[in-house]
Amino acid sequence: MANFKKLLLVSDNHEDRQSIEDLIHIYEDDVDQMLHLGDSMFDDLDKIWQKMIPIKGNNDTGAGYIKNTVVSLGQAKIFASHGHKLDVYNTRAKLAEEAEKRGCQFACYGHTHVAMVEEVDGILVINPGSITLPRGPIAKKLYAILSVDENRRYQLNYFDHNHLEVKELSASGKF
């Protein structure tokens, strides 16, 4: 049986503290890392960031936020950015290019509040949507979990705010 490493992805809660606290409570023992892709609007030194990596969104202030980062998850490398400075409303090509420059197989972003997954120039690009203010064709409050194994397989699962899987967004494959 494969040993999966798991990364929780959440974004754009816009001051809704309860949704983030709930995710931490539910998943802190079940995932290897948690990544917030921006616009939490929490203080940059909030104790909640002891449990989650905080990316700076366009509505976040403070030097404690990270503009973008690379997260290692098993054999996978994931580029993380809020995306607002990479024109993600119009194209994900710049985001994929930044991921490729850093040797990443995945790129994750927030900002648009639109949950989606697509391959761009060989990079799997993921937006977990918004946990509180969803937009787009699947207008559900969402977050995602990316799992990777030692055989370079990935599984991406989306969940609604009731923690039920949203299968139409799920994806799997090799990286």
Short mmCIF file of C-alpha atoms in Angstrom, two decimals:
data_model
loop_
_atom_site.label_atom_id
_atom_site.label_comp_id
_atom_site.label_asym_id
_atom_site.label_seq_id
_atom_site.Cartn_x
_atom_site.Cartn_y
_atom_site.Cartn_z
CA MET A 1 0.00 0.00 0.00
CA ALA A 2 1.32 3.42 -0.95
CA ASN A 3 2.42 5.86 1.71
CA PHE A 4 0.84 9.21 0.83
CA LYS A 5 2.07 12.60 2.02
CA LYS A 6 -0.76 15.12 2.30
CA LEU A 7 -0.99 18.89 1.96
CA LEU A 8 -4.15 20.78 2.89
CA LEU A 9 -4.83 23.81 0.66
CA VAL A 10 -7.15 26.63 1.69
CA SER A 11 -7.57 30.24 0.60
CA ASP A 12 -9.57 33.43 0.82
CA ASN A 13 -11.46 33.06 4.09
CA HIS A 14 -11.51 36.89 4.49
CA GLU A 15 -11.55 37.08 8.31
CA ASP A 16 -13.65 33.94 8.87
CA ARG A 17 -11.56 32.50 11.69
CA GLN A 18 -13.89 29.61 12.53
CA SER A 19 -13.48 27.92 9.14
CA ILE A 20 -9.67 27.87 9.51
CA GLU A 21 -9.78 26.72 13.13
CA ASP A 22 -12.15 23.91 12.10
CA LEU A 23 -9.77 22.73 9.37
CA ILE A 24 -6.83 22.73 11.77
CA HIS A 25 -8.82 20.81 14.37
CA ILE A 26 -10.03 18.20 11.87
CA TYR A 27 -6.81 17.71 9.88
CA GLU A 28 -3.78 18.55 12.02
CA ASP A 29 -3.12 14.86 12.74
CA ASP A 30 -4.09 13.65 9.24
CA VAL A 31 -2.06 15.87 6.91
CA ASP A 32 1.66 16.54 6.78
CA GLN A 33 1.37 20.27 6.08
CA MET A 34 -1.26 22.99 5.77
CA LEU A 35 -0.95 25.89 3.36
CA HIS A 36 -3.08 29.06 3.36
CA LEU A 37 -2.91 30.70 -0.07
CA GLY A 38 -3.75 34.21 1.08
CA ASP A 39 -6.44 36.67 2.07
CA SER A 40 -7.00 35.34 5.56
CA MET A 41 -6.89 38.95 6.77
CA PHE A 42 -5.53 37.69 10.11
CA ASP A 43 -2.63 39.37 11.86
CA ASP A 44 0.64 38.23 10.31
CA LEU A 45 1.87 37.10 13.75
CA ASP A 46 -1.33 35.25 14.66
CA LYS A 47 -0.72 32.00 16.55
CA ILE A 48 -2.79 30.16 13.94
CA TRP A 49 0.26 30.36 11.63
CA GLN A 50 2.10 27.95 13.93
CA LYS A 51 -0.08 25.25 12.30
CA MET A 52 -0.29 26.57 8.74
CA ILE A 53 2.04 28.22 6.21
CA PRO A 54 0.68 31.74 5.48
CA ILE A 55 1.00 33.17 1.96
CA LYS A 56 0.40 36.91 1.62
CA GLY A 57 -2.73 37.85 -0.29
CA ASN A 58 -3.65 41.26 -1.64
CA ASN A 59 -5.77 41.87 1.51
CA ASP A 60 -3.11 40.72 4.01
CA THR A 61 -0.69 43.08 5.76
CA GLY A 62 2.46 42.56 7.78
CA ALA A 63 6.00 41.35 7.29
CA GLY A 64 5.21 37.91 8.75
CA TYR A 65 3.48 36.76 5.58
CA ILE A 66 5.37 34.95 2.82
CA LYS A 67 4.93 36.37 -0.72
CA ASN A 68 5.40 32.94 -2.27
CA THR A 69 7.19 29.74 -1.35
CA VAL A 70 8.08 26.23 -2.44
CA VAL A 71 6.72 23.41 -0.31
CA SER A 72 8.30 19.95 -0.47
CA LEU A 73 5.88 17.07 -0.08
CA GLY A 74 7.58 13.71 -0.48
CA GLN A 75 9.15 13.79 -3.95
CA ALA A 76 6.88 16.64 -5.08
CA LYS A 77 7.65 20.34 -5.07
CA ILE A 78 4.76 22.78 -4.94
CA PHE A 79 5.03 26.48 -5.80
CA ALA A 80 2.58 28.54 -3.73
CA SER A 81 1.47 32.12 -4.38
CA HIS A 82 -1.71 34.10 -3.86
CA GLY A 83 -1.50 34.83 -7.58
CA HIS A 84 -2.66 38.45 -7.63
CA LYS A 85 0.69 39.64 -9.04
CA LEU A 86 0.77 36.86 -11.66
CA ASP A 87 -2.39 37.81 -13.61
CA VAL A 88 -4.21 34.60 -12.64
CA TYR A 89 -7.61 36.00 -13.63
CA ASN A 90 -6.50 35.95 -17.26
CA THR A 91 -3.89 33.19 -17.50
CA ARG A 92 -2.10 30.66 -15.33
CA ALA A 93 0.94 30.64 -17.65
CA LYS A 94 2.96 33.06 -15.47
CA LEU A 95 2.18 30.97 -12.38
CA ALA A 96 3.27 27.78 -14.17
CA GLU A 97 6.43 29.52 -15.39
CA GLU A 98 7.34 30.54 -11.82
CA ALA A 99 6.76 26.95 -10.67
CA GLU A 100 8.90 25.54 -13.46
CA LYS A 101 11.75 27.99 -12.69
CA ARG A 102 11.81 26.56 -9.17
CA GLY A 103 11.73 22.90 -10.27
CA CYS A 104 8.14 22.38 -9.10
CA GLN A 105 5.59 19.94 -10.51
CA PHE A 106 2.60 21.74 -8.95
CA ALA A 107 1.53 25.38 -8.58
CA CYS A 108 -1.14 26.48 -6.11
CA TYR A 109 -2.83 29.86 -5.86
CA GLY A 110 -5.90 31.64 -4.51
CA HIS A 111 -7.17 35.17 -5.27
CA THR A 112 -9.92 34.34 -7.80
CA HIS A 113 -12.08 32.33 -5.35
CA VAL A 114 -12.71 29.92 -8.26
CA ALA A 115 -11.90 26.27 -7.56
CA MET A 116 -10.11 24.65 -10.46
CA VAL A 117 -7.36 22.30 -11.54
CA GLU A 118 -5.65 22.36 -14.92
CA GLU A 119 -2.36 21.40 -16.50
CA VAL A 120 -0.37 24.34 -17.86
CA ASP A 121 2.91 23.65 -19.66
CA GLY A 122 3.44 20.42 -17.73
CA ILE A 123 2.63 21.95 -14.32
CA LEU A 124 -0.52 20.92 -12.45
CA VAL A 125 -2.12 24.23 -11.41
CA ILE A 126 -4.51 24.12 -8.45
CA ASN A 127 -6.86 26.67 -6.90
CA PRO A 128 -8.73 25.34 -3.85
CA GLY A 129 -11.40 28.02 -4.25
CA SER A 130 -12.58 30.01 -1.25
CA ILE A 131 -13.62 28.50 2.07
CA THR A 132 -16.09 31.39 2.64
CA LEU A 133 -16.73 33.44 -0.53
CA PRO A 134 -16.86 31.08 -3.53
CA ARG A 135 -17.14 32.18 -7.14
CA GLY A 136 -17.32 30.39 -10.45
CA PRO A 137 -19.29 27.46 -11.84
CA ILE A 138 -18.93 25.40 -8.65
CA ALA A 139 -20.04 28.02 -6.15
CA LYS A 140 -19.38 25.96 -3.02
CA LYS A 141 -17.23 26.87 -0.05
CA LEU A 142 -14.20 24.66 -0.69
CA TYR A 143 -10.72 23.54 0.29
CA ALA A 144 -8.52 20.80 -1.15
CA ILE A 145 -6.06 18.10 -0.13
CA LEU A 146 -3.16 17.16 -2.40
CA SER A 147 -1.70 13.71 -1.70
CA VAL A 148 1.47 12.32 -3.28
CA ASP A 149 3.19 8.96 -2.91
CA GLU A 150 6.69 7.55 -3.36
CA ASN A 151 5.75 6.28 -6.85
CA ARG A 152 5.18 9.88 -7.98
CA ARG A 153 1.41 9.51 -8.09
CA TYR A 154 -0.87 12.30 -6.93
CA GLN A 155 -4.47 12.51 -5.82
CA LEU A 156 -6.26 15.85 -5.50
CA ASN A 157 -9.51 15.91 -3.56
CA TYR A 158 -11.79 18.90 -3.00
CA PHE A 159 -14.14 19.16 -0.03
CA ASP A 160 -16.97 21.52 0.82
CA HIS A 161 -17.31 23.37 4.13
CA ASN A 162 -19.21 20.36 5.53
CA HIS A 163 -16.12 18.25 4.71
CA LEU A 164 -17.92 16.23 2.02
CA GLU A 165 -15.93 15.41 -1.11
CA VAL A 166 -16.77 17.33 -4.29
CA LYS A 167 -15.90 14.60 -6.78
CA GLU A 168 -16.33 16.63 -9.99
CA LEU A 169 -13.15 18.54 -9.13
CA SER A 170 -11.01 15.58 -8.07
CA ALA A 171 -7.96 14.67 -10.14
CA SER A 172 -5.24 12.03 -10.07
CA GLY A 173 -2.22 11.03 -12.10
CA LYS A 174 1.58 10.90 -12.16
CA PHE A 175 4.02 13.75 -11.77
#
